CSV table of C-alpha atoms in Angstrom, one decimal:
chain,number,residue,atom,x,y,z
E,1,MET,CA,-34.3,45.7,25.9
E,2,LYS,CA,-29.6,45.6,25.4
E,3,HIS,CA,-28.0,43.9,28.2
E,4,GLN,CA,-26.2,47.3,29.2
E,5,GLU,CA,-29.5,49.1,29.8
E,6,THR,CA,-29.7,45.7,32.3
E,7,LEU,CA,-26.2,45.8,34.4
E,8,LEU,CA,-27.1,47.2,37.8
E,9,ASN,CA,-24.9,50.5,38.0
E,10,THR,CA,-22.4,49.1,40.6
E,11,LEU,CA,-19.9,50.4,42.5
E,12,LEU,CA,-17.1,48.6,42.2
E,13,THR,CA,-13.8,50.1,40.6
E,14,SER,CA,-10.5,48.6,39.1
E,15,ASN,CA,-9.2,48.4,42.2
E,16,SER,CA,-11.7,49.3,45.2
E,17,LEU,CA,-15.0,49.6,45.8
E,18,ASN,CA,-15.1,53.7,45.9
E,19,GLY,CA,-13.8,53.2,49.1
E,20,LEU,CA,-16.5,51.8,51.3
E,21,SER,CA,-15.5,48.4,52.1
E,22,VAL,CA,-17.7,44.7,50.8
E,23,ASP,CA,-20.1,44.9,54.5
E,24,GLU,CA,-21.1,48.9,54.3
E,25,ILE,CA,-21.8,48.1,50.6
E,26,GLY,CA,-23.7,44.7,51.2
E,27,GLU,CA,-22.2,42.2,48.7
E,28,ASP,CA,-25.4,40.2,47.0
E,29,HIS,CA,-25.5,41.8,44.1
E,30,LEU,CA,-21.9,43.2,43.1
E,31,TYR,CA,-20.5,42.2,39.9
E,32,THR,CA,-18.7,43.8,37.0
E,33,GLY,CA,-20.5,42.9,34.2
E,34,VAL,CA,-21.6,40.3,31.8
E,35,ASP,CA,-19.1,37.3,31.4
E,36,THR,CA,-18.4,35.1,34.5
E,37,PRO,CA,-14.4,36.7,35.5
E,38,MET,CA,-12.0,34.2,35.0
E,39,LYS,CA,-9.0,33.6,34.6
E,40,ALA,CA,-6.3,33.9,31.8
E,41,ASN,CA,-4.9,30.7,32.5
E,42,ALA,CA,-7.9,28.8,33.8
E,43,PHE,CA,-7.9,26.4,31.3
E,44,ASP,CA,-4.3,25.4,31.4
E,45,ILE,CA,-4.2,22.3,33.9
E,46,SER,CA,-7.0,19.5,33.3
E,47,ASP,CA,-9.7,18.3,35.4
E,48,ASN,CA,-8.2,15.3,36.9
E,49,LYS,CA,-5.1,17.2,38.0
E,50,LYS,CA,-8.1,20.7,38.8
E,51,LYS,CA,-10.0,18.3,41.1
E,52,GLN,CA,-6.4,16.4,43.1
E,53,LYS,CA,-5.4,19.8,43.4
E,54,ILE,CA,-8.8,20.7,45.4
E,55,ALA,CA,-9.2,17.6,47.2
E,56,ASP,CA,-5.8,18.8,48.8
E,57,LEU,CA,-6.8,22.3,49.3
E,58,PHE,CA,-10.2,21.1,50.6
E,59,SER,CA,-8.3,18.1,53.0
E,60,GLN,CA,-6.3,21.1,54.5
E,61,ILE,CA,-9.7,23.6,55.0
E,62,MET,CA,-11.1,20.0,57.5
E,63,ASP,CA,-8.2,20.0,59.1
E,64,VAL,CA,-8.7,23.5,59.8
E,65,MET,CA,-11.4,23.0,61.5
E,66,GLY,CA,-10.3,20.4,63.2
E,67,LEU,CA,-12.6,17.7,61.8
E,68,ASP,CA,-11.5,14.1,61.8
E,69,LEU,CA,-9.9,13.0,58.6
E,70,THR,CA,-9.1,10.1,59.5
E,71,ASP,CA,-13.3,8.9,60.1
E,72,ASP,CA,-14.3,7.2,57.7
E,73,SER,CA,-17.5,9.0,57.1
E,74,LEU,CA,-15.0,11.6,56.3
E,75,LYS,CA,-12.3,10.5,54.5
E,76,GLY,CA,-13.8,10.5,51.3
E,77,THR,CA,-15.1,13.9,51.2
E,78,PRO,CA,-12.4,16.3,49.9
E,79,GLN,CA,-12.0,13.7,47.0
E,80,ARG,CA,-16.4,14.0,46.5
E,81,VAL,CA,-15.8,17.8,46.9
E,82,ALA,CA,-13.3,17.7,44.3
E,83,LYS,CA,-15.5,15.8,41.9
E,84,MET,CA,-18.9,17.6,42.5
E,85,TYR,CA,-17.3,21.0,41.7
E,86,ILE,CA,-14.6,19.9,38.2
E,87,ASP,CA,-18.1,17.4,37.2
E,88,GLU,CA,-21.1,18.6,38.0
E,89,ILE,CA,-21.8,21.7,39.9
E,90,PHE,CA,-19.8,24.2,38.1
E,91,SER,CA,-19.2,22.2,35.1
E,92,GLY,CA,-20.6,25.6,33.0
E,93,LEU,CA,-16.7,27.2,34.1
E,94,ASN,CA,-15.3,25.3,30.6
E,95,PRO,CA,-16.8,26.4,27.3
E,96,GLU,CA,-15.9,22.6,25.8
E,97,ASN,CA,-19.0,21.8,28.4
E,98,LYS,CA,-21.8,24.0,26.5
E,99,PRO,CA,-24.2,22.3,24.9
E,100,LYS,CA,-24.2,21.7,21.2
E,101,ILE,CA,-26.8,23.6,18.8
E,102,ALA,CA,-28.9,22.9,16.6
E,103,LEU,CA,-31.2,25.7,14.8
E,104,PHE,CA,-34.8,24.2,12.4
E,105,ASP,CA,-36.1,26.1,9.7
E,106,ASN,CA,-39.2,27.5,10.4
E,107,LYS,CA,-41.0,25.6,8.4
E,108,TYR,CA,-44.2,26.0,11.0
E,109,GLN,CA,-43.8,29.9,9.8
E,110,TYR,CA,-44.7,30.2,13.4
E,111,ASN,CA,-44.4,34.6,14.2
E,112,GLN,CA,-45.5,34.5,17.9
E,113,MET,CA,-43.4,34.4,20.8
E,114,LEU,CA,-42.2,30.9,22.3
E,115,ILE,CA,-42.8,29.7,26.1
E,116,GLU,CA,-40.2,27.5,27.9
E,117,LYS,CA,-41.7,27.8,31.1
E,118,ASP,CA,-40.5,26.7,34.6
E,119,ILE,CA,-36.8,26.0,33.7
E,120,GLN,CA,-35.5,24.4,37.2
E,121,PHE,CA,-31.7,24.5,37.7
E,122,TYR,CA,-29.6,24.9,41.2
E,123,SER,CA,-27.1,27.0,40.9
E,124,ASN,CA,-24.1,28.3,43.4
E,125,CYS,CA,-23.7,32.2,44.9
E,126,GLU,CA,-19.8,33.2,44.0
E,127,HIS,CA,-19.9,35.1,47.2
E,128,HIS,CA,-20.4,32.0,49.7
E,129,PHE,CA,-20.6,29.1,47.4
E,130,VAL,CA,-24.0,27.8,48.6
E,131,PRO,CA,-27.0,27.4,46.2
E,132,ILE,CA,-29.4,29.8,44.4
E,133,ILE,CA,-32.8,27.3,43.6
E,134,GLY,CA,-35.0,28.8,40.9
E,135,LYS,CA,-37.3,28.5,38.0
E,136,ALA,CA,-36.6,29.8,34.4
E,137,HIS,CA,-39.0,31.1,32.0
E,138,VAL,CA,-37.5,31.7,28.9
E,139,ALA,CA,-38.7,33.3,25.9
E,140,TYR,CA,-38.2,34.2,21.6
E,141,ILE,CA,-38.9,34.9,19.0
E,142,SER,CA,-38.2,33.4,15.2
E,143,SER,CA,-36.1,35.4,13.3
E,144,GLY,CA,-36.5,32.3,10.4
E,145,LYS,CA,-34.8,29.8,12.7
E,146,VAL,CA,-36.2,27.4,15.5
E,147,ILE,CA,-34.2,25.9,18.7
E,148,GLY,CA,-35.3,22.7,20.2
E,149,LEU,CA,-37.2,22.8,23.6
E,150,SER,CA,-34.9,21.0,25.3
E,151,LYS,CA,-32.5,23.4,24.5
E,152,LEU,CA,-33.2,25.8,25.4
E,153,ASN,CA,-33.3,24.0,29.1
E,154,ARG,CA,-29.5,22.8,28.6
E,155,ILE,CA,-28.5,26.7,27.6
E,156,VAL,CA,-30.5,28.0,31.7
E,157,GLN,CA,-28.5,24.6,33.1
E,158,TYR,CA,-24.8,25.6,31.5
E,159,TYR,CA,-25.0,29.1,32.5
E,160,ALA,CA,-26.2,28.2,35.8
E,161,LYS,CA,-22.9,25.5,36.9
E,162,ARG,CA,-20.9,27.9,38.5
E,163,PRO,CA,-20.6,30.6,41.2
E,164,GLN,CA,-22.3,32.8,39.5
E,165,VAL,CA,-25.1,36.1,40.9
E,166,GLN,CA,-29.0,35.8,39.6
E,167,GLU,CA,-28.3,39.4,37.5
E,168,ARG,CA,-25.6,37.9,35.5
E,169,LEU,CA,-26.6,34.4,34.6
E,170,THR,CA,-30.2,36.5,33.2
E,171,ASN,CA,-28.2,38.2,30.9
E,172,GLN,CA,-26.1,35.4,30.2
E,173,ILE,CA,-28.9,33.5,28.7
E,174,ALA,CA,-30.6,36.1,27.5
E,175,ILE,CA,-27.1,37.0,25.4
E,176,ASP,CA,-26.6,33.9,24.9
E,177,LEU,CA,-30.5,33.2,22.8
E,178,GLN,CA,-30.0,36.3,21.1
E,179,ASN,CA,-27.0,35.2,19.2
E,180,ILE,CA,-27.6,31.6,18.8
E,181,LEU,CA,-30.8,32.6,17.5
E,182,ASP,CA,-30.1,35.7,15.5
E,183,THR,CA,-32.8,37.6,17.0
E,184,GLU,CA,-33.1,40.6,19.4
E,185,ASP,CA,-36.3,38.9,20.6
E,186,VAL,CA,-35.7,36.6,23.7
E,187,ALA,CA,-36.8,37.3,26.9
E,188,VAL,CA,-35.8,35.7,30.5
E,189,ILE,CA,-37.4,36.6,33.4
E,190,ILE,CA,-35.9,34.5,36.3
E,191,GLU,CA,-37.3,33.5,40.1
E,192,ALA,CA,-34.5,31.8,43.2
E,193,LYS,CA,-34.0,32.1,46.6
E,194,HIS,CA,-30.8,32.6,47.8
E,195,LEU,CA,-29.9,30.5,50.4
E,196,CYS,CA,-26.8,33.8,51.2
E,197,VAL,CA,-30.1,35.2,52.2
E,198,SER,CA,-32.1,32.2,53.7
E,199,SER,CA,-29.6,29.3,55.5
E,200,ARG,CA,-27.6,32.5,56.9
E,201,GLY,CA,-26.9,36.8,57.4
E,202,VAL,CA,-30.4,38.3,57.7
E,203,LYS,CA,-32.0,34.2,57.3
E,204,ASP,CA,-34.9,35.3,55.7
E,205,ASP,CA,-35.9,32.0,53.8
E,206,SER,CA,-39.6,33.8,52.4
E,207,SER,CA,-38.3,36.2,50.2
E,208,SER,CA,-37.0,34.9,46.3
E,209,THR,CA,-35.9,36.9,43.9
E,210,VAL,CA,-36.8,38.3,40.4
E,211,THR,CA,-34.7,39.0,37.2
E,212,CYS,CA,-35.5,40.4,33.8
E,213,PHE,CA,-33.9,40.6,30.1
E,214,TYR,CA,-36.6,42.6,27.7
E,215,GLY,CA,-35.0,41.9,24.6
E,216,GLY,CA,-36.5,43.7,20.8
E,217,ALA,CA,-40.1,43.6,20.9
E,218,PHE,CA,-40.7,42.4,24.2
E,219,ASN,CA,-39.4,45.5,25.1
E,220,LYS,CA,-43.0,46.7,24.6
E,221,GLN,CA,-45.2,47.1,27.4
E,222,GLU,CA,-48.4,44.8,25.9
E,223,LYS,CA,-45.4,42.1,25.0
E,224,ILE,CA,-44.6,42.6,28.5
E,225,VAL,CA,-47.6,42.0,29.5
E,226,GLU,CA,-48.6,38.9,27.7
E,227,LEU,CA,-46.0,37.2,28.4
E,228,GLN,CA,-46.7,37.7,31.9
E,229,ASN,CA,-49.8,36.1,31.4
E,230,TYR,CA,-48.9,34.0,29.9
E,231,LEU,CA,-46.2,32.7,33.0
E,232,LYS,CA,-49.7,33.1,35.2
E,233,SER,CA,-51.6,30.9,33.8
């Protein structure tokens, strides 16, 4: 399935939500495309400068909330948050942090699906900046090249480490793997719990969200069933 076919029908237009408010629509799965929305000048300043600015701004947020920034437990929090944002949980925004990928000839002549399942990841909802915690299952059929198994994990982590929407995360992983492996035969299934659902709003801690991308041979019903059977085992 091409990624255009798996995108949600969105109510977004360039300047409005078709006359409806975010509250009326529900913001949990709105997004405009596969690419993470980024400013053209997103990397004009250094990471160190970004951390300094974030720390200053987060200090203001804490001050507005009435927290005492002279307290020993709190005075280092703005710097810790800034470092966490840039170096850790949102490091996937910077293309320089994309994992280097080496491909190898498929000398084993293995032409069935390869599955890496239960890849645990931590991301953050772009609507509330609270965690998305889940597992990704990635499968592909070689077109002549294979990729190191750990690189599948690293690609998942790279795209997870940014403000995300689960549908976009699913498509970004799959499309990148299609380009890297030069094959349409890629499938990605993600199941995740969104803390914006469980810890606020409706406060439903029992539900989870599943998204799927089936490309090339994985678009066939028998391949989908075969893949799902492997995931159950």
